[in-house]
């Protein structure tokens, strides 16, 4: 699996395992199995209530901690600096580690003090406890503020991105500013693989539709993807999507699919066009 790096400390395999909504033993076993299969990038968050389960998998795995890229996130009710630091320490304890490879703000809020929150994030980065930092679910305007007004040393933006949802302006900006864009919900929770165009392309190459959807993301510069899969077969299929040979005609057809089908849009989501 190719890796994505930034000048601000990110060094991450492009494909990772999403862990929401797995809990407890199911989550521990899924992460252990993924590590056995060759995954080296795990995505969790305090809000998933599974950091301890992920930590248990890391502790019991034969894969050394330093070979694993571990991402977690702070929830939006903990963005004041002292609460953010406390949340980060709680995450480290649950994950049974003394650093994370990437630490995100999970969602922005309208009333957050962006400068102070980003300073608290940057401090964890300076201390080496968060090797890289990022923001999730930031619309372009807010990302620009974070970088251009506050000078935050960000490495990544995590947003929903798949064959049915475009992210071109954000992606363009990320590339210009040496950020990686991590695609969450990269299979559109099964909807991507139901598209006739995707099914036809998969048939042409003798692969699975889900693999076509993932490879479309992984072929793009500075894009990572974190599909969630509990079982061995789907985990393996997703890892092996890296070998799918998409051609220019495939990409043309995928580009023509609707790009406005957002799956994740909770009531506290920001104005995506802000
Ligand atoms: P997703 O990855 O698009 O879809 C997951 C679903 O696809 C599961 O039901 C899974 O089933 C199935 N699946 C996985 N591989 C498959 C395959 N090869 N063939 C057929 N079905 C397959 O959606 P998601 O879980 O929403 O997103 C992935 C991760 O992104 C989450 O786990 C989480 O880590 C992250 N995320 C972040 C945010 C955020 O706000 N930052 C929001 C949402 C998600 P099985 O488990 O049975 O394989």
mmCIF file of C-alpha atoms and ligand atoms in Angstrom:
data_model
loop_
_atom_site.group_PDB
_atom_site.id
_atom_site.type_symbol
_atom_site.label_atom_id
_atom_site.label_comp_id
_atom_site.label_asym_id
_atom_site.label_seq_id
_atom_site.Cartn_x
_atom_site.Cartn_y
_atom_site.Cartn_z
ATOM 1 C CA UNK A 1 0.000 0.000 0.000
ATOM 2 C CA UNK A 2 1.447 3.394 -0.941
ATOM 3 C CA UNK A 3 1.991 5.971 1.788
ATOM 4 C CA UNK A 4 1.025 9.621 2.012
ATOM 5 C CA UNK A 5 3.369 12.093 3.681
ATOM 6 C CA UNK A 6 3.334 15.805 4.512
ATOM 7 C CA UNK A 7 5.997 18.261 5.671
ATOM 8 C CA UNK A 8 4.082 18.600 8.964
ATOM 9 C CA UNK A 9 4.723 15.051 10.146
ATOM 10 C CA UNK A 10 2.181 12.784 8.468
ATOM 11 C CA UNK A 11 3.329 9.412 7.140
ATOM 12 C CA UNK A 12 0.281 7.211 6.595
ATOM 13 C CA UNK A 13 -0.678 4.216 4.459
ATOM 14 C CA UNK A 14 -3.306 5.394 1.961
ATOM 15 C CA UNK A 15 -5.756 2.667 2.953
ATOM 16 C CA UNK A 16 -6.860 2.300 6.561
ATOM 17 C CA UNK A 17 -9.502 0.428 8.526
ATOM 18 C CA UNK A 18 -12.481 2.445 9.723
ATOM 19 C CA UNK A 19 -13.707 1.164 13.092
ATOM 20 C CA UNK A 20 -17.081 2.876 13.601
ATOM 21 C CA UNK A 21 -19.592 1.411 14.600
ATOM 22 C CA UNK A 22 -17.773 -1.651 15.946
ATOM 23 C CA UNK A 23 -17.617 -2.035 19.720
ATOM 24 C CA UNK A 24 -15.911 -4.220 22.310
ATOM 25 C CA UNK A 25 -14.770 -7.701 21.331
ATOM 26 C CA UNK A 26 -16.076 -7.375 17.790
ATOM 27 C CA UNK A 27 -13.895 -4.318 17.313
ATOM 28 C CA UNK A 28 -10.820 -5.861 18.950
ATOM 29 C CA UNK A 29 -11.089 -8.959 16.770
ATOM 30 C CA UNK A 30 -11.677 -6.951 13.602
ATOM 31 C CA UNK A 31 -8.584 -4.805 14.258
ATOM 32 C CA UNK A 32 -6.434 -7.855 15.135
ATOM 33 C CA UNK A 33 -7.572 -9.560 11.947
ATOM 34 C CA UNK A 34 -6.885 -6.444 9.870
ATOM 35 C CA UNK A 35 -3.354 -6.190 11.282
ATOM 36 C CA UNK A 36 -2.814 -9.882 10.460
ATOM 37 C CA UNK A 37 -3.960 -9.228 6.883
ATOM 38 C CA UNK A 38 -1.507 -6.362 6.487
ATOM 39 C CA UNK A 39 -3.452 -3.219 7.429
ATOM 40 C CA UNK A 40 -1.161 -0.673 9.069
ATOM 41 C CA UNK A 41 -3.604 2.221 9.468
ATOM 42 C CA UNK A 42 -6.489 2.239 11.965
ATOM 43 C CA UNK A 43 -9.072 5.029 12.330
ATOM 44 C CA UNK A 44 -10.933 5.518 15.612
ATOM 45 C CA UNK A 45 -12.398 8.418 17.663
ATOM 46 C CA UNK A 46 -13.480 9.073 21.237
ATOM 47 C CA UNK A 47 -17.070 9.282 19.989
ATOM 48 C CA UNK A 48 -16.928 5.701 18.670
ATOM 49 C CA UNK A 49 -16.596 4.324 22.219
ATOM 50 C CA UNK A 50 -14.136 1.755 20.939
ATOM 51 C CA UNK A 51 -10.703 3.208 21.693
ATOM 52 C CA UNK A 52 -10.161 0.699 24.505
ATOM 53 C CA UNK A 53 -11.119 -2.126 22.148
ATOM 54 C CA UNK A 54 -8.671 -0.805 19.538
ATOM 55 C CA UNK A 55 -6.021 -0.446 22.259
ATOM 56 C CA UNK A 56 -6.531 -4.059 23.247
ATOM 57 C CA UNK A 57 -5.941 -5.141 19.644
ATOM 58 C CA UNK A 58 -2.743 -3.078 19.450
ATOM 59 C CA UNK A 59 -1.502 -4.524 22.740
ATOM 60 C CA UNK A 60 -2.085 -8.135 21.725
ATOM 61 C CA UNK A 61 -0.912 -7.839 18.110
ATOM 62 C CA UNK A 62 2.522 -9.057 17.062
ATOM 63 C CA UNK A 63 2.827 -5.983 14.830
ATOM 64 C CA UNK A 64 5.039 -3.404 16.609
ATOM 65 C CA UNK A 65 3.265 -0.167 17.536
ATOM 66 C CA UNK A 66 5.681 1.953 15.478
ATOM 67 C CA UNK A 67 4.606 0.131 12.303
ATOM 68 C CA UNK A 68 0.960 1.089 12.827
ATOM 69 C CA UNK A 69 -0.547 4.433 11.880
ATOM 70 C CA UNK A 70 -3.162 5.236 14.526
ATOM 71 C CA UNK A 71 -5.702 8.022 14.141
ATOM 72 C CA UNK A 72 -8.129 9.293 16.765
ATOM 73 C CA UNK A 73 -10.340 12.368 17.138
ATOM 74 C CA UNK A 74 -11.687 14.698 19.811
ATOM 75 C CA UNK A 75 -15.467 15.225 19.992
ATOM 76 C CA UNK A 76 -16.985 18.670 19.501
ATOM 77 C CA UNK A 77 -17.987 19.108 23.152
ATOM 78 C CA UNK A 78 -14.295 19.037 24.170
ATOM 79 C CA UNK A 79 -12.814 21.809 22.057
ATOM 80 C CA UNK A 80 -11.868 24.241 24.841
ATOM 81 C CA UNK A 81 -8.082 23.859 25.354
ATOM 82 C CA UNK A 82 -8.114 22.170 28.769
ATOM 83 C CA UNK A 83 -10.963 19.832 27.779
ATOM 84 C CA UNK A 84 -9.184 18.998 24.538
ATOM 85 C CA UNK A 85 -5.960 18.124 26.379
ATOM 86 C CA UNK A 86 -7.929 15.973 28.841
ATOM 87 C CA UNK A 87 -9.724 14.189 26.013
ATOM 88 C CA UNK A 88 -6.400 13.538 24.280
ATOM 89 C CA UNK A 89 -4.884 12.058 27.464
ATOM 90 C CA UNK A 90 -7.977 9.868 27.943
ATOM 91 C CA UNK A 91 -7.568 8.638 24.362
ATOM 92 C CA UNK A 92 -3.915 7.724 24.927
ATOM 93 C CA UNK A 93 -4.848 5.810 28.065
ATOM 94 C CA UNK A 94 -7.648 3.884 26.339
ATOM 95 C CA UNK A 95 -5.469 3.159 23.315
ATOM 96 C CA UNK A 96 -2.606 2.013 25.587
ATOM 97 C CA UNK A 97 -0.055 4.124 23.753
ATOM 98 C CA UNK A 98 1.960 7.258 24.437
ATOM 99 C CA UNK A 99 1.374 8.941 21.076
ATOM 100 C CA UNK A 100 -1.036 8.942 18.151
ATOM 101 C CA UNK A 101 0.029 9.314 14.550
ATOM 102 C CA UNK A 102 -2.811 11.662 13.660
ATOM 103 C CA UNK A 103 -5.202 13.591 15.891
ATOM 104 C CA UNK A 104 -8.284 15.297 14.439
ATOM 105 C CA UNK A 105 -10.927 17.748 15.562
ATOM 106 C CA UNK A 106 -13.935 15.541 14.740
ATOM 107 C CA UNK A 107 -16.466 18.295 13.930
ATOM 108 C CA UNK A 108 -16.400 22.092 14.044
ATOM 109 C CA UNK A 109 -19.020 23.981 16.049
ATOM 110 C CA UNK A 110 -20.423 27.447 15.334
ATOM 111 C CA UNK A 111 -19.305 28.781 18.715
ATOM 112 C CA UNK A 112 -15.831 27.270 18.916
ATOM 113 C CA UNK A 113 -12.846 29.560 19.458
ATOM 114 C CA UNK A 114 -11.016 28.347 16.376
ATOM 115 C CA UNK A 115 -7.677 29.993 17.190
ATOM 116 C CA UNK A 116 -7.454 28.684 20.749
ATOM 117 C CA UNK A 117 -8.616 25.198 19.743
ATOM 118 C CA UNK A 118 -6.053 25.014 16.954
ATOM 119 C CA UNK A 119 -3.332 26.269 19.315
ATOM 120 C CA UNK A 120 -4.144 23.442 21.745
ATOM 121 C CA UNK A 121 -3.976 20.965 18.873
ATOM 122 C CA UNK A 122 -0.667 22.422 17.667
ATOM 123 C CA UNK A 123 0.776 22.166 21.171
ATOM 124 C CA UNK A 124 0.158 18.388 21.206
ATOM 125 C CA UNK A 125 1.892 18.249 17.844
ATOM 126 C CA UNK A 126 4.895 20.268 19.089
ATOM 127 C CA UNK A 127 5.177 17.959 22.089
ATOM 128 C CA UNK A 128 5.350 14.954 19.747
ATOM 129 C CA UNK A 129 2.311 13.306 21.339
ATOM 130 C CA UNK A 130 0.344 13.788 18.118
ATOM 131 C CA UNK A 131 2.774 13.154 15.262
ATOM 132 C CA UNK A 132 0.391 14.942 12.900
ATOM 133 C CA UNK A 133 -2.825 16.913 13.353
ATOM 134 C CA UNK A 134 -5.883 17.533 11.231
ATOM 135 C CA UNK A 135 -9.496 18.606 11.052
ATOM 136 C CA UNK A 136 -12.536 16.619 10.013
ATOM 137 C CA UNK A 137 -15.812 17.870 8.553
ATOM 138 C CA UNK A 138 -14.460 21.372 7.964
ATOM 139 C CA UNK A 139 -15.938 23.113 4.920
ATOM 140 C CA UNK A 140 -13.429 24.902 2.694
ATOM 141 C CA UNK A 141 -13.962 28.370 4.214
ATOM 142 C CA UNK A 142 -13.207 27.146 7.724
ATOM 143 C CA UNK A 143 -10.167 25.155 6.547
ATOM 144 C CA UNK A 144 -8.837 28.303 4.862
ATOM 145 C CA UNK A 145 -9.270 30.224 8.114
ATOM 146 C CA UNK A 146 -7.437 27.516 10.047
ATOM 147 C CA UNK A 147 -4.476 27.597 7.667
ATOM 148 C CA UNK A 148 -4.332 31.194 6.476
ATOM 149 C CA UNK A 149 -5.486 33.141 9.551
ATOM 150 C CA UNK A 150 -4.264 30.857 12.301
ATOM 151 C CA UNK A 151 -1.270 29.190 10.614
ATOM 152 C CA UNK A 152 -2.245 25.783 12.011
ATOM 153 C CA UNK A 153 0.349 23.127 11.029
ATOM 154 C CA UNK A 154 -2.314 20.763 9.711
ATOM 155 C CA UNK A 155 -1.537 17.626 7.723
ATOM 156 C CA UNK A 156 -4.972 16.238 6.942
ATOM 157 C CA UNK A 157 -8.636 16.897 6.386
ATOM 158 C CA UNK A 158 -11.065 13.993 6.847
ATOM 159 C CA UNK A 159 -14.389 14.302 5.039
ATOM 160 C CA UNK A 160 -16.965 12.128 3.329
ATOM 161 C CA UNK A 161 -15.772 11.350 -0.197
ATOM 162 C CA UNK A 162 -16.759 8.645 -2.653
ATOM 163 C CA UNK A 163 -17.913 8.070 -6.239
ATOM 164 C CA UNK A 164 -21.287 9.693 -5.427
ATOM 165 C CA UNK A 165 -19.994 12.779 -3.584
ATOM 166 C CA UNK A 166 -17.528 15.274 -5.056
ATOM 167 C CA UNK A 167 -14.902 17.138 -3.012
ATOM 168 C CA UNK A 168 -13.023 18.936 -5.799
ATOM 169 C CA UNK A 169 -12.579 22.424 -4.215
ATOM 170 C CA UNK A 170 -11.434 20.930 -0.888
ATOM 171 C CA UNK A 171 -9.113 18.503 -2.642
ATOM 172 C CA UNK A 172 -7.588 21.237 -4.771
ATOM 173 C CA UNK A 173 -6.949 23.355 -1.683
ATOM 174 C CA UNK A 174 -5.548 20.386 0.273
ATOM 175 C CA UNK A 175 -3.029 19.624 -2.461
ATOM 176 C CA UNK A 176 -1.955 23.263 -2.678
ATOM 177 C CA UNK A 177 -1.330 23.356 1.086
ATOM 178 C CA UNK A 178 0.371 19.972 1.534
ATOM 179 C CA UNK A 179 -2.582 18.282 3.231
ATOM 180 C CA UNK A 180 -3.905 14.782 2.711
ATOM 181 C CA UNK A 181 -7.648 14.347 2.223
ATOM 182 C CA UNK A 182 -8.893 11.210 3.993
ATOM 183 C CA UNK A 183 -12.112 9.873 2.491
ATOM 184 C CA UNK A 184 -14.550 8.596 5.097
ATOM 185 C CA UNK A 185 -17.608 6.512 4.198
ATOM 186 C CA UNK A 186 -15.631 5.681 1.009
ATOM 187 C CA UNK A 187 -18.084 2.952 -0.054
ATOM 188 C CA UNK A 188 -21.090 5.212 0.599
ATOM 189 C CA UNK A 189 -22.153 2.384 2.942
ATOM 190 C CA UNK A 190 -22.856 0.055 0.028
ATOM 191 C CA UNK A 191 -24.473 2.555 -2.332
ATOM 192 C CA UNK A 192 -21.320 2.964 -4.422
ATOM 193 C CA UNK A 193 -21.262 -0.735 -5.306
ATOM 194 C CA UNK A 194 -24.921 -0.642 -6.395
ATOM 195 C CA UNK A 195 -24.297 1.769 -9.271
ATOM 196 C CA UNK A 196 -24.643 0.074 -12.670
ATOM 197 C CA UNK A 197 -21.579 1.943 -13.959
ATOM 198 C CA UNK A 198 -19.470 0.626 -11.083
ATOM 199 C CA UNK A 199 -20.822 -2.909 -11.514
ATOM 200 C CA UNK A 200 -19.956 -2.827 -15.245
ATOM 201 C CA UNK A 201 -16.419 -1.590 -14.630
ATOM 202 C CA UNK A 202 -15.923 -4.273 -11.973
ATOM 203 C CA UNK A 203 -17.133 -6.957 -14.380
ATOM 204 C CA UNK A 204 -14.776 -5.710 -17.073
ATOM 205 C CA UNK A 205 -11.757 -6.133 -14.762
ATOM 206 C CA UNK A 206 -13.013 -9.237 -12.943
ATOM 207 C CA UNK A 207 -13.044 -7.492 -9.552
ATOM 208 C CA UNK A 208 -15.667 -6.418 -7.002
ATOM 209 C CA UNK A 209 -17.680 -3.182 -7.362
ATOM 210 C CA UNK A 210 -16.514 -2.080 -3.903
ATOM 211 C CA UNK A 211 -12.911 -2.465 -5.099
ATOM 212 C CA UNK A 212 -13.592 -0.186 -8.056
ATOM 213 C CA UNK A 213 -15.049 2.453 -5.735
ATOM 214 C CA UNK A 214 -12.011 2.305 -3.452
ATOM 215 C CA UNK A 215 -9.424 2.270 -6.233
ATOM 216 C CA UNK A 216 -11.022 5.370 -7.755
ATOM 217 C CA UNK A 217 -10.136 7.150 -4.491
ATOM 218 C CA UNK A 218 -6.705 5.583 -4.015
ATOM 219 C CA UNK A 219 -5.622 6.545 -7.549
ATOM 220 C CA UNK A 220 -6.028 10.223 -6.674
ATOM 221 C CA UNK A 221 -3.074 12.277 -5.510
ATOM 222 C CA UNK A 222 -3.102 13.007 -1.744
ATOM 223 C CA UNK A 223 -6.236 10.921 -1.074
ATOM 224 C CA UNK A 224 -6.527 8.245 1.622
ATOM 225 C CA UNK A 225 -9.559 6.027 2.323
ATOM 226 C CA UNK A 226 -10.768 4.283 5.471
ATOM 227 C CA UNK A 227 -13.465 1.714 4.613
ATOM 228 C CA UNK A 228 -14.974 -0.077 7.595
ATOM 229 C CA UNK A 229 -15.164 -3.846 7.316
ATOM 230 C CA UNK A 230 -15.732 -6.305 10.126
ATOM 231 C CA UNK A 231 -15.250 -9.618 8.338
ATOM 232 C CA UNK A 232 -12.093 -11.088 6.839
ATOM 233 C CA UNK A 233 -13.365 -11.317 3.252
ATOM 234 C CA UNK A 234 -14.344 -7.653 3.016
ATOM 235 C CA UNK A 235 -11.195 -6.482 4.805
ATOM 236 C CA UNK A 236 -9.059 -8.445 2.364
ATOM 237 C CA UNK A 237 -11.030 -7.310 -0.679
ATOM 238 C CA UNK A 238 -10.597 -3.690 0.376
ATOM 239 C CA UNK A 239 -6.851 -4.095 0.912
ATOM 240 C CA UNK A 240 -6.520 -5.739 -2.492
ATOM 241 C CA UNK A 241 -8.404 -2.934 -4.226
ATOM 242 C CA UNK A 242 -4.944 -1.382 -4.646
ATOM 243 C CA UNK A 243 -4.339 -3.853 -7.494
ATOM 244 C CA UNK A 244 -7.387 -2.888 -9.585
ATOM 245 C CA UNK A 245 -6.262 -1.384 -12.938
ATOM 246 C CA UNK A 246 -8.713 1.450 -13.630
ATOM 247 C CA UNK A 247 -8.275 3.114 -17.029
ATOM 248 C CA UNK A 248 -9.159 6.534 -18.419
ATOM 249 C CA UNK A 249 -12.528 5.333 -19.753
ATOM 250 C CA UNK A 250 -13.442 3.944 -16.283
ATOM 251 C CA UNK A 251 -12.547 7.277 -14.711
ATOM 252 C CA UNK A 252 -14.596 9.157 -17.315
ATOM 253 C CA UNK A 253 -17.654 7.045 -16.520
ATOM 254 C CA UNK A 254 -17.212 7.429 -12.759
ATOM 255 C CA UNK A 255 -16.778 11.194 -13.160
ATOM 256 C CA UNK A 256 -20.207 11.304 -14.835
ATOM 257 C CA UNK A 257 -22.003 9.786 -11.808
ATOM 258 C CA UNK A 258 -23.977 12.225 -9.609
ATOM 259 C CA UNK A 259 -21.646 13.838 -7.082
ATOM 260 C CA UNK A 260 -24.151 15.201 -4.548
ATOM 261 C CA UNK A 261 -25.152 12.082 -2.591
ATOM 262 C CA UNK A 262 -24.041 12.838 0.966
ATOM 263 C CA UNK A 263 -24.589 9.986 3.449
ATOM 264 C CA UNK A 264 -23.395 11.583 6.717
ATOM 265 C CA UNK A 265 -25.228 14.805 7.573
ATOM 266 C CA UNK A 266 -26.138 15.057 11.284
ATOM 267 C CA UNK A 267 -28.091 18.033 12.594
ATOM 268 C CA UNK A 268 -24.896 19.544 14.033
ATOM 269 C CA UNK A 269 -23.104 19.437 10.653
ATOM 270 C CA UNK A 270 -21.731 22.739 9.348
ATOM 271 C CA UNK A 271 -22.994 24.485 6.237
ATOM 272 C CA UNK A 272 -20.994 22.381 3.767
ATOM 273 C CA UNK A 273 -20.728 25.263 1.309
ATOM 274 C CA UNK A 274 -19.366 27.768 3.840
HETATM 275 P P1 LIG B 1 -18.214 2.690 4.535
HETATM 276 O O1 LIG B 1 -16.827 2.356 4.890
HETATM 277 O O2 LIG B 1 -18.485 3.393 3.248
HETATM 278 O O3 LIG B 1 -19.137 1.387 4.534
HETATM 279 C C1 LIG B 1 -19.071 0.420 5.538
HETATM 280 C C2 LIG B 1 -20.042 -0.697 5.164
HETATM 281 O O4 LIG B 1 -19.578 -1.331 3.951
HETATM 282 C C3 LIG B 1 -20.145 -1.778 6.210
HETATM 283 O O5 LIG B 1 -21.493 -2.164 6.288
HETATM 284 C C4 LIG B 1 -19.301 -2.923 5.658
HETATM 285 O O6 LIG B 1 -19.799 -4.165 6.063
HETATM 286 C C5 LIG B 1 -19.478 -2.747 4.175
HETATM 287 N N1 LIG B 1 -18.318 -3.224 3.410
HETATM 288 C C6 LIG B 1 -17.004 -3.009 3.692
HETATM 289 N N2 LIG B 1 -16.222 -3.593 2.763
HETATM 290 C C7 LIG B 1 -17.042 -4.184 1.877
HETATM 291 C C8 LIG B 1 -16.817 -4.953 0.699
HETATM 292 N N3 LIG B 1 -15.576 -5.200 0.243
HETATM 293 N N4 LIG B 1 -17.907 -5.422 0.015
HETATM 294 C C9 LIG B 1 -19.165 -5.169 0.454
HETATM 295 N N5 LIG B 1 -19.436 -4.445 1.574
HETATM 296 C C10 LIG B 1 -18.385 -3.951 2.283
HETATM 297 O O7 LIG B 1 -18.909 3.594 5.667
HETATM 298 P P2 LIG B 1 -18.551 4.118 7.142
HETATM 299 O O8 LIG B 1 -18.437 2.996 8.085
HETATM 300 O O9 LIG B 1 -19.495 5.210 7.411
HETATM 301 O O10 LIG B 1 -17.120 4.835 6.969
HETATM 302 C C11 LIG B 1 -15.891 4.208 7.198
HETATM 303 C C12 LIG B 1 -15.155 4.808 8.380
HETATM 304 O O11 LIG B 1 -15.009 6.221 8.231
HETATM 305 C C13 LIG B 1 -15.864 4.646 9.728
HETATM 306 O O12 LIG B 1 -15.716 3.353 10.232
HETATM 307 C C14 LIG B 1 -15.161 5.692 10.534
HETATM 308 O O13 LIG B 1 -13.891 5.214 10.985
HETATM 309 C C15 LIG B 1 -14.965 6.815 9.523
HETATM 310 N N6 LIG B 1 -16.002 7.871 9.594
HETATM 311 C C16 LIG B 1 -15.640 9.119 10.003
HETATM 312 C C17 LIG B 1 -16.593 10.120 10.106
HETATM 313 C C18 LIG B 1 -16.181 11.491 10.572
HETATM 314 O O14 LIG B 1 -17.062 12.296 10.909
HETATM 315 N N7 LIG B 1 -14.911 11.819 10.594
HETATM 316 C C19 LIG B 1 -17.926 9.869 9.774
HETATM 317 C C20 LIG B 1 -18.284 8.594 9.330
HETATM 318 C C21 LIG B 1 -17.299 7.609 9.242
HETATM 319 P P3 LIG B 1 -18.947 -5.236 6.938
HETATM 320 O O15 LIG B 1 -18.474 -4.538 8.147
HETATM 321 O O16 LIG B 1 -19.919 -6.303 7.184
HETATM 322 O O17 LIG B 1 -17.789 -5.655 6.058
#
